[in-house]
Structure formats: C-alpha cells, structure tokens
Amino acid sequence: MSAVLQWSLRRAERDPDPAEVALHTELLAGVEGVVVEVGCGRGRLFVRYPATVTRLLAVEPDPAMRAAAGLAAAESPVPAVVVSAEAAELPLAAGSVDAVVFSEVLCSVPDQAAALAEARRVLRPGGELRVFEHVAALSTAGRVGQRVADRVIWSRLLGGCETSRDTTGAVEAAGFGWRRLRRCWSASSLAFSPAGPHILGTAVASAENSS
C-alpha cells in the first residue's frame, strides 16, 4: 500500500467529507441479510451499514489495511468479520450472500471481469450488487486527462487505481442489470479531481443471463 494512499485514507477517517458520507449512506441504504464487502480497506464503511445486515464479511488482501479494518469491525454496529482474500477468489459458497458491495475497488482490481464474475457467483438469485466507483469522465477532454494522470502518476501513487475505467460497461458485461444508477462527483480536493466522476447504483443478475 502506497504512502499516498495511506495518507488519503487516514485523512478521510480523521476529517470525513459530509458529501462522501452521504454517498456512502446512500450506497448502503436498505441493504440486508448476509453482505460481503470486497476490498474493505480500513473499514470506513462499517459504521454506515444498517441494522438490517445480519452478517458482514469484509474482504481485504492488504495486511496493513486489514489490521485497521479488524479494529473497525470490533466497533461495527453489525456483526462483522474481516478476512484475507482477493476479489476474484472469495471464500464463499455459490449463492450464499444477499449483497456484494464494491466501493472504490473496481478501479484498482487487476481483472474487473473476474471480480464481477465472482460477485455474481456468490450472490443468491435476486441478490444485489451495490456499486460506488470511479468511472471515466463523460467529456473527451476529461477522459484524456484521466488517461494521462493514470499513466504518469496516479496508478503508481494510489495502489493501482485507474480513474478512466468503463466500470458501468463492465458491470453490464458481467450479466448484471441496473435497478438504479446515477452519476455523481466525489473528490476531496482539486488534486483528486481525476477520480471525481463516479457511479452509484444497485444491480442484479439479468434473468436472461442467469445460469
């Protein structure tokens, strides 16, 4: 984990951005049952989960972040366990969870398709995919700026994050259909503006693609 990413996450914990808190709250509103959060980081979302969640399995491959998330899990308002695993290989049986949550994770996983296929595998029929992710800007100039930032410095400083991915398309290509989807902006400062464009939504496996 890069020093810049560590600093950014700790800063967000010490001084939460009210706009980001509102987005996280919207992401998790109404989620229920058994939930897996993929790439939980330091566990910043734990306090936002509603009481309707009966069990939270938080997956985090980075040891330093996982240790911090373990401490956050002890203070979580819902039963939470933090485990070491990768997005493309979740330690869960097929069809065993009610919801899978990705929050600013699909921007940095090595293989989006593999991560989304694994999410679909562990979801029960009708289960929900909750997504809050960096995405490519709508404007050509914005996308060019993102690609330059990714290539020159962004990915190296922020744990492999790529701001210009077409995550909306990746979710659809994985066989999910959107129940709700909106674009929003979330950047803590001008320096983080390449990662400002986001999507926030809920998707379910499309019936015509279900196995």
Backbone as numpy.savetxt, mean C-alpha at the origin, in Angstrom:
# Nx Ny Nz CAx CAy CAz Cx Cy Cz
17.07 -0.51 3.93 16.22 0.67 3.93 17.10 1.92 3.93
16.85 2.82 3.01 17.68 4.00 2.88 17.48 4.97 4.03
18.50 5.79 4.29 18.42 6.78 5.37 17.33 7.81 5.07
17.17 8.16 3.80 16.14 9.14 3.43 14.75 8.59 3.72
14.54 7.32 3.38 13.24 6.72 3.64 12.97 6.62 5.14
13.98 6.24 5.91 13.83 6.19 7.36 13.44 7.56 7.91
14.15 8.58 7.46 13.86 9.95 7.93 12.44 10.35 7.57
12.03 10.06 6.36 10.70 10.45 5.89 9.61 9.79 6.72
9.76 8.50 7.00 8.74 7.79 7.75 8.68 8.25 9.20
9.84 8.47 9.79 9.85 8.93 11.19 9.29 10.34 11.31
9.56 11.17 10.31 9.01 12.53 10.30 7.48 12.48 10.23
6.97 11.56 9.41 5.52 11.42 9.28 4.88 10.94 10.57
5.62 10.13 11.33 5.11 9.66 12.61 5.09 10.78 13.65
6.15 11.58 13.66 6.25 12.66 14.66 5.26 13.78 14.38
5.06 14.09 13.10 4.23 15.23 12.73 3.28 14.81 11.61
2.22 14.06 11.94 1.32 13.55 10.90 0.66 14.67 10.11
0.62 14.49 8.81 -0.06 15.43 7.92 -1.56 15.15 8.00
-2.38 16.11 8.42 -3.82 15.85 8.54 -4.46 15.37 7.24
-3.99 15.88 6.10 -4.55 15.45 4.82 -4.23 13.97 4.57
-3.01 13.56 4.90 -2.64 12.16 4.72 -3.41 11.26 5.68
-3.58 11.71 6.92 -4.37 10.96 7.89 -5.78 10.73 7.37
-6.37 11.77 6.77 -7.72 11.65 6.21 -7.76 10.63 5.08
-6.73 10.60 4.25 -6.67 9.64 3.16 -6.53 8.21 3.68
-5.68 8.03 4.69 -5.52 6.70 5.29 -6.82 6.24 5.93
-7.53 7.16 6.58 -8.80 6.82 7.21 -9.83 6.41 6.16
-9.86 7.14 5.04 -10.77 6.79 3.95 -10.41 5.43 3.36
-9.13 5.17 3.22 -8.67 3.88 2.67 -9.24 2.71 3.46
-9.25 2.84 4.79 -9.60 1.72 5.65 -11.04 1.74 6.15
-11.79 2.75 5.78 -13.18 2.87 6.25 -14.00 1.65 5.83
-14.64 1.02 6.80 -15.52 -0.11 6.50 -14.84 -1.44 6.28
-13.52 -1.49 6.34 -12.84 -2.78 6.15 -13.16 -3.66 7.36
-13.29 -4.97 7.12 -13.72 -5.84 8.22 -13.16 -7.24 8.06
-13.26 -7.98 9.15 -12.83 -9.38 9.15 -11.32 -9.53 9.24
-10.81 -10.53 8.55 -9.37 -10.83 8.54 -8.72 -10.02 7.42
-7.72 -9.24 7.79 -7.08 -8.31 6.85 -5.58 -8.58 6.81
-5.00 -8.53 5.62 -3.55 -8.56 5.50 -3.10 -7.23 4.90
-2.17 -6.57 5.57 -1.56 -5.35 5.05 -0.19 -5.71 4.51
0.00 -5.51 3.23 1.24 -5.90 2.58 2.21 -4.72 2.59
3.42 -4.94 3.13 4.40 -3.87 3.22 3.97 -2.82 4.22
3.78 -3.24 5.46 3.23 -2.34 6.48 4.21 -1.28 6.95
5.48 -1.39 6.56 6.47 -0.41 7.00 6.61 -0.41 8.51
6.51 0.78 9.11 6.65 0.92 10.55 5.30 0.81 11.28
4.26 0.44 10.55 2.97 0.24 11.18 2.15 1.51 11.38
2.36 2.50 10.53 1.66 3.78 10.69 0.15 3.66 10.53
-0.30 2.68 9.74 -1.73 2.55 9.51 -2.48 1.84 10.63
-1.77 1.18 11.51 -2.43 0.31 12.49 -3.52 1.04 13.27
-3.24 2.27 13.68 -4.19 3.00 14.51 -5.43 3.43 13.73
-5.41 3.31 12.40 -6.54 3.74 11.57 -7.53 2.60 11.29
-7.19 1.37 11.67 -8.09 0.26 11.38 -9.32 0.32 12.28
-10.51 0.13 11.70 -11.74 0.16 12.51 -11.91 -1.11 13.33
-12.78 -1.04 14.32 -13.00 -2.17 15.23 -13.63 -3.37 14.53
-14.11 -3.19 13.31 -14.69 -4.31 12.54 -13.64 -5.30 12.06
-12.35 -4.95 12.17 -11.27 -5.86 11.80 -11.05 -6.83 12.96
-11.18 -8.12 12.69 -11.03 -9.12 13.75 -9.60 -9.61 13.89
-8.83 -9.51 12.80 -7.42 -9.92 12.85 -6.67 -9.22 11.74
-5.52 -8.65 12.08 -4.67 -7.99 11.10 -3.33 -8.70 11.03
-3.00 -9.20 9.84 -1.68 -9.77 9.61 -0.91 -8.75 8.79
0.14 -8.21 9.37 0.94 -7.18 8.71 2.25 -7.79 8.23
2.50 -7.65 6.94 3.66 -8.27 6.30 4.70 -7.19 6.01
5.95 -7.43 6.42 7.02 -6.47 6.18 8.37 -7.20 6.06
9.03 -7.11 4.90 10.30 -7.83 4.72 11.52 -7.14 5.34
11.46 -5.82 5.55 12.63 -5.10 6.06 12.73 -5.26 7.59
13.87 -5.75 8.10 13.97 -6.03 9.54 13.79 -4.80 10.43
14.37 -3.67 10.05 14.26 -2.47 10.88 12.82 -1.98 10.94
12.16 -1.93 9.78 10.76 -1.51 9.78 9.89 -2.51 10.51
10.19 -3.78 10.34 9.38 -4.82 11.00 9.46 -4.71 12.51
10.64 -4.39 13.02 10.79 -4.22 14.47 9.95 -3.05 14.98
9.96 -1.94 14.23 9.14 -0.79 14.62 7.66 -1.13 14.53
7.28 -1.87 13.49 5.88 -2.26 13.33 5.43 -3.18 14.45
6.34 -4.01 14.94 6.01 -4.88 16.07 5.63 -4.08 17.30
6.34 -2.99 17.54 6.00 -2.11 18.67 4.66 -1.44 18.44
4.41 -1.01 17.20 3.12 -0.39 16.88 1.98 -1.37 17.03
2.22 -2.64 16.69 1.18 -3.66 16.79 0.73 -3.85 18.23
1.67 -3.69 19.16 1.33 -3.85 20.58 0.34 -2.79 21.05
0.31 -1.65 20.35 -0.59 -0.55 20.71 -1.79 -0.46 19.77
-1.91 -1.41 18.86 -2.97 -1.36 17.86 -4.35 -1.57 18.49
-5.37 -0.87 18.01 -6.73 -1.07 18.53 -7.38 -2.36 18.05
-6.75 -3.05 17.09 -7.26 -4.34 16.61 -6.16 -5.38 16.79
-6.50 -6.66 16.92 -5.48 -7.70 17.06 -4.56 -7.72 15.84
-3.27 -7.50 16.06 -2.32 -7.37 14.94 -1.07 -8.19 15.20
-0.61 -8.85 14.13 0.62 -9.62 14.17 1.47 -9.20 12.98
2.77 -8.99 13.21 3.69 -8.58 12.15 4.59 -9.76 11.81
4.69 -10.08 10.51 5.51 -11.21 10.08 6.43 -10.79 8.94
7.47 -11.58 8.74 8.41 -11.36 7.65 7.96 -12.15 6.43
7.71 -11.45 5.34 7.32 -12.11 4.09 7.40 -11.10 2.96
7.39 -11.60 1.74 7.41 -10.77 0.55 6.00 -10.66 -0.04
5.75 -9.59 -0.77 4.43 -9.35 -1.35 4.01 -10.47 -2.30
4.97 -11.08 -2.97 4.66 -12.12 -3.95 4.59 -13.52 -3.34
4.76 -13.63 -2.02 4.73 -14.94 -1.36 4.20 -14.76 0.05
2.90 -14.61 0.19 2.27 -14.38 1.48 2.06 -15.70 2.22
2.30 -15.71 3.54 2.16 -16.95 4.32 0.71 -17.20 4.71
-0.15 -17.34 3.70 -1.58 -17.47 3.92 -2.17 -18.49 2.95
-3.22 -19.15 3.39 -3.91 -20.09 2.52 -4.76 -19.35 1.50
-5.03 -20.00 0.41 -5.89 -19.41 -0.62 -7.28 -19.14 -0.07
-7.83 -17.98 -0.41 -9.19 -17.63 -0.01 -9.38 -17.45 1.48
-8.33 -17.04 2.19 -8.40 -17.02 3.66 -8.59 -15.65 4.28
-8.58 -14.57 3.49 -8.70 -13.24 4.08 -9.83 -12.45 3.43
-10.34 -11.49 4.18 -11.44 -10.65 3.72 -10.99 -9.42 2.96
-9.76 -8.97 3.24 -9.26 -7.77 2.57 -7.74 -7.78 2.53
-7.21 -7.24 1.46 -5.76 -7.03 1.32 -5.55 -5.53 1.12
-4.63 -4.97 1.89 -4.37 -3.54 1.85 -2.97 -3.28 1.31
-2.89 -2.41 0.29 -1.62 -1.90 -0.21 -1.63 -0.38 -0.02
-0.69 0.13 0.72 -0.57 1.58 0.91 0.85 2.01 0.59
1.02 2.61 -0.58 2.33 3.09 -1.05 3.38 1.97 -1.01
2.97 0.84 -1.56 3.82 -0.35 -1.61 4.01 -0.84 -3.04
2.95 -0.80 -3.84 3.04 -1.27 -5.22 3.96 -0.40 -6.07
4.35 0.75 -5.56 5.32 1.61 -6.24 6.73 1.04 -6.17
6.96 0.13 -5.23 8.34 -0.32 -5.01 8.53 -1.84 -5.06
7.46 -2.62 -5.13 7.65 -4.07 -5.22 8.35 -4.41 -6.54
9.20 -5.44 -6.56 9.90 -5.78 -7.80 8.98 -6.18 -8.94
7.84 -6.80 -8.60 6.94 -7.33 -9.63 5.50 -7.05 -9.21
4.90 -6.01 -9.77 3.52 -5.67 -9.42 2.56 -6.82 -9.73
2.73 -7.42 -10.90 1.83 -8.48 -11.32 1.85 -9.65 -10.33
3.03 -10.02 -9.87 3.16 -11.13 -8.92 2.52 -10.78 -7.58
2.74 -9.54 -7.13 2.16 -9.10 -5.85 0.63 -9.09 -5.91
0.08 -8.61 -7.02 -1.37 -8.54 -7.16 -1.98 -9.93 -7.36
-1.28 -10.81 -8.06 -1.75 -12.18 -8.21 -1.80 -12.89 -6.86
-0.82 -12.62 -6.02 -0.79 -13.22 -4.69 -1.91 -12.66 -3.83
-2.18 -11.36 -3.95 -3.30 -10.77 -3.21 -4.61 -11.43 -3.62
-4.77 -11.65 -4.90 -5.99 -12.28 -5.40 -6.10 -13.72 -4.91
-4.98 -14.41 -4.82 -4.99 -15.80 -4.36 -5.51 -15.90 -2.93
-5.06 -15.01 -2.04 -5.41 -15.15 -0.62 -6.78 -14.56 -0.29
-7.35 -13.74 -1.19 -8.67 -13.15 -0.93 -9.78 -14.19 -1.09
-10.73 -14.14 -0.19 -11.93 -14.97 -0.35 -12.77 -14.43 -1.50
-13.67 -15.22 -2.05 -14.58 -14.69 -3.07 -15.34 -13.47 -2.55
-15.28 -12.39 -3.29 -15.92 -11.15 -2.85 -15.06 -10.29 -1.95
-13.87 -10.79 -1.59 -12.97 -10.01 -0.73 -12.48 -8.76 -1.43
-12.02 -7.81 -0.64 -11.67 -6.50 -1.16 -10.16 -6.25 -1.22
-9.76 -5.59 -2.28 -8.41 -5.05 -2.41 -8.51 -3.55 -2.13
-7.83 -3.07 -1.09 -7.81 -1.65 -0.76 -6.47 -1.08 -1.20
-6.50 0.03 -1.94 -5.30 0.55 -2.58 -5.17 2.06 -2.37
-4.00 2.47 -1.88 -3.62 3.88 -1.83 -2.19 3.93 -2.34
-2.00 4.38 -3.59 -0.70 4.20 -4.24 -0.29 5.39 -5.10
1.04 5.60 -5.18 1.59 6.53 -6.16 1.24 6.04 -7.56
0.95 6.96 -8.45 0.69 6.58 -9.85 1.30 7.62 -10.78
1.36 7.26 -12.04 1.85 8.20 -13.05 0.93 9.40 -13.14
1.52 10.57 -13.35 0.75 11.81 -13.49 -0.10 11.75 -14.76
-1.16 12.54 -14.78 -2.03 12.58 -15.95 -1.39 13.33 -17.11
-0.67 14.39 -16.81 -0.08 15.20 -17.87 1.21 14.59 -18.39
1.50 14.84 -19.66 2.74 14.35 -20.26 3.95 14.92 -19.55
3.91 16.22 -19.26 5.03 16.86 -18.57 5.24 16.25 -17.20
4.15 15.95 -16.50 4.27 15.35 -15.18 4.89 13.96 -15.24
4.47 13.17 -16.23 5.03 11.82 -16.37 6.50 11.86 -16.74
6.88 12.78 -17.60 8.30 12.92 -17.96 9.11 13.29 -16.72
8.60 14.23 -15.94 9.29 14.63 -14.72 9.45 13.48 -13.75
8.42 12.65 -13.63 8.50 11.49 -12.75 9.55 10.50 -13.23
9.56 10.24 -14.55 10.53 9.27 -15.08 11.96 9.75 -14.88
12.18 11.05 -15.05 13.52 11.61 -14.84 13.90 11.48 -13.37
12.96 11.82 -12.47 13.24 11.72 -11.04 13.55 10.28 -10.64
12.76 9.33 -11.16 12.99 7.92 -10.84 14.37 7.47 -11.27
14.75 7.86 -12.50 16.02 7.38 -13.06 17.22 8.04 -12.40
17.09 9.32 -12.05 18.24 10.06 -11.55 18.48 9.83 -10.07
17.42 9.88 -9.25 17.67 9.86 -7.81 16.60 9.18 -6.98
15.35 9.26 -7.40 14.24 8.88 -6.53 14.32 7.43 -6.06
14.44 6.52 -7.01 14.42 5.10 -6.66 15.57 4.72 -5.75
16.72 5.34 -5.95 17.88 5.01 -5.11 17.71 5.50 -3.69
17.09 6.66 -3.52 16.95 7.25 -2.18 15.76 6.71 -1.41
14.74 6.21 -2.12 13.49 5.85 -1.45 13.11 4.40 -1.66
14.08 3.54 -1.44 13.79 2.11 -1.37 13.23 1.48 -2.62
13.65 1.96 -3.79 13.20 1.38 -5.04 11.87 1.90 -5.54
11.32 2.91 -4.87 10.04 3.49 -5.29 10.14 4.06 -6.71
9.15 3.76 -7.52 9.04 4.32 -8.87 7.72 5.08 -8.95
7.82 6.38 -9.13 6.62 7.21 -9.06 5.75 7.12 -10.31
6.29 6.61 -11.41 5.58 6.69 -12.69 4.91 5.39 -13.12
4.69 4.47 -12.19 4.06 3.20 -12.56 2.57 3.37 -12.85
2.07 2.54 -13.76 0.64 2.52 -14.07 -0.03 1.49 -13.17
-0.18 1.83 -11.91 -0.73 0.88 -10.94 -2.20 0.63 -11.17
-2.94 1.64 -11.64 -4.35 1.43 -11.97 -4.49 0.31 -13.00
-3.70 0.40 -14.05 -3.73 -0.62 -15.09 -3.28 -1.97 -14.59
-2.30 -2.00 -13.68 -1.80 -3.26 -13.14 -2.88 -3.98 -12.33
-3.64 -3.21 -11.55 -4.73 -3.80 -10.76 -5.77 -4.41 -11.70
-6.12 -3.70 -12.74 -7.12 -4.20 -13.69 -6.59 -5.42 -14.45
-5.31 -5.38 -14.82 -4.72 -6.51 -15.54 -4.65 -7.76 -14.68
-4.63 -7.59 -13.36 -4.58 -8.73 -12.45 -5.96 -9.36 -12.25
-6.99 -8.81 -12.91 -8.31 -9.40 -12.84 -9.23 -8.79 -11.81
-8.91 -7.58 -11.37 -9.76 -6.88 -10.41 -10.61 -5.83 -11.12
-11.78 -5.59 -10.58 -12.63 -4.50 -11.05 -12.85 -3.51 -9.92
-12.89 -2.25 -10.24 -13.01 -1.20 -9.20 -14.45 -1.06 -8.73
-14.62 -1.06 -7.42 -15.89 -0.67 -6.83 -15.94 0.85 -6.68
-14.82 1.40 -6.34 -14.68 2.85 -6.26 -13.22 3.18 -6.53
-12.99 4.32 -7.13 -11.63 4.73 -7.46 -11.63 6.23 -7.67
-10.68 6.90 -7.06 -10.50 8.32 -7.31 -9.03 8.67 -7.27
-8.70 9.73 -7.98 -7.35 10.25 -7.94 -7.27 11.32 -6.86
-6.11 11.42 -6.24 -5.90 12.42 -5.20 -4.44 12.81 -5.19
-4.12 13.78 -4.37 -2.74 14.27 -4.27 -2.27 14.10 -2.83
-1.06 13.57 -2.67 -0.49 13.42 -1.34 1.02 13.55 -1.43
1.53 14.72 -1.02 2.97 14.98 -0.99 3.23 15.91 0.16
4.16 15.55 1.04 4.40 16.32 2.25 5.10 17.64 2.00
5.77 17.76 0.85 6.48 18.99 0.52 6.76 19.02 -0.98
7.26 20.15 -1.47 7.58 20.28 -2.89 8.60 19.23 -3.32
9.53 18.90 -2.45 10.55 17.91 -2.79 9.95 16.54 -3.10
8.79 16.27 -2.54 8.15 14.97 -2.73 7.05 15.02 -3.80
6.99 16.09 -4.54 5.93 16.25 -5.53 5.92 15.19 -6.64
7.08 14.59 -7.05 6.98 13.52 -8.04 6.06 12.37 -7.60
5.95 12.17 -6.29 5.10 11.11 -5.75 3.73 11.63 -5.34
3.40 12.84 -5.72 2.12 13.42 -5.33 0.89 12.75 -5.91
0.87 12.43 -7.22 -0.33 11.80 -7.80 -0.57 10.41 -7.20
-1.77 10.20 -6.70 -2.15 8.93 -6.08 -3.49 8.45 -6.62
-3.74 7.17 -6.42 -5.09 6.64 -6.53 -5.50 6.11 -5.16
-6.80 6.18 -4.89 -7.38 5.66 -3.66 -8.63 4.90 -4.05
-8.67 3.60 -3.75 -9.84 2.86 -4.19 -9.99 1.48 -3.59
-11.09 0.85 -3.93 -11.43 -0.51 -3.52 -11.75 -1.31 -4.77
-11.18 -2.49 -4.87 -11.43 -3.37 -6.01 -11.75 -4.77 -5.54
-12.46 -5.51 -6.39 -12.74 -6.92 -6.14 -12.39 -7.71 -7.40
-12.17 -9.00 -7.22 -11.86 -9.83 -8.39 -13.05 -9.84 -9.34
-12.78 -9.57 -10.60 -13.84 -9.55 -11.62 -14.41 -10.96 -11.79
-15.73 -11.07 -11.79 -16.38 -12.39 -11.85 -15.97 -13.17 -13.09
-15.83 -12.47 -14.21 -15.51 -13.16 -15.46 -14.09 -13.71 -15.48
-13.24 -13.20 -14.53 -11.86 -13.70 -14.48 -11.61 -14.62 -13.31
-12.64 -14.85 -12.49 -12.45 -15.67 -11.30 -12.27 -17.12 -11.70
-11.40 -17.79 -10.98 -11.18 -19.22 -11.27 -12.04 -20.09 -10.37
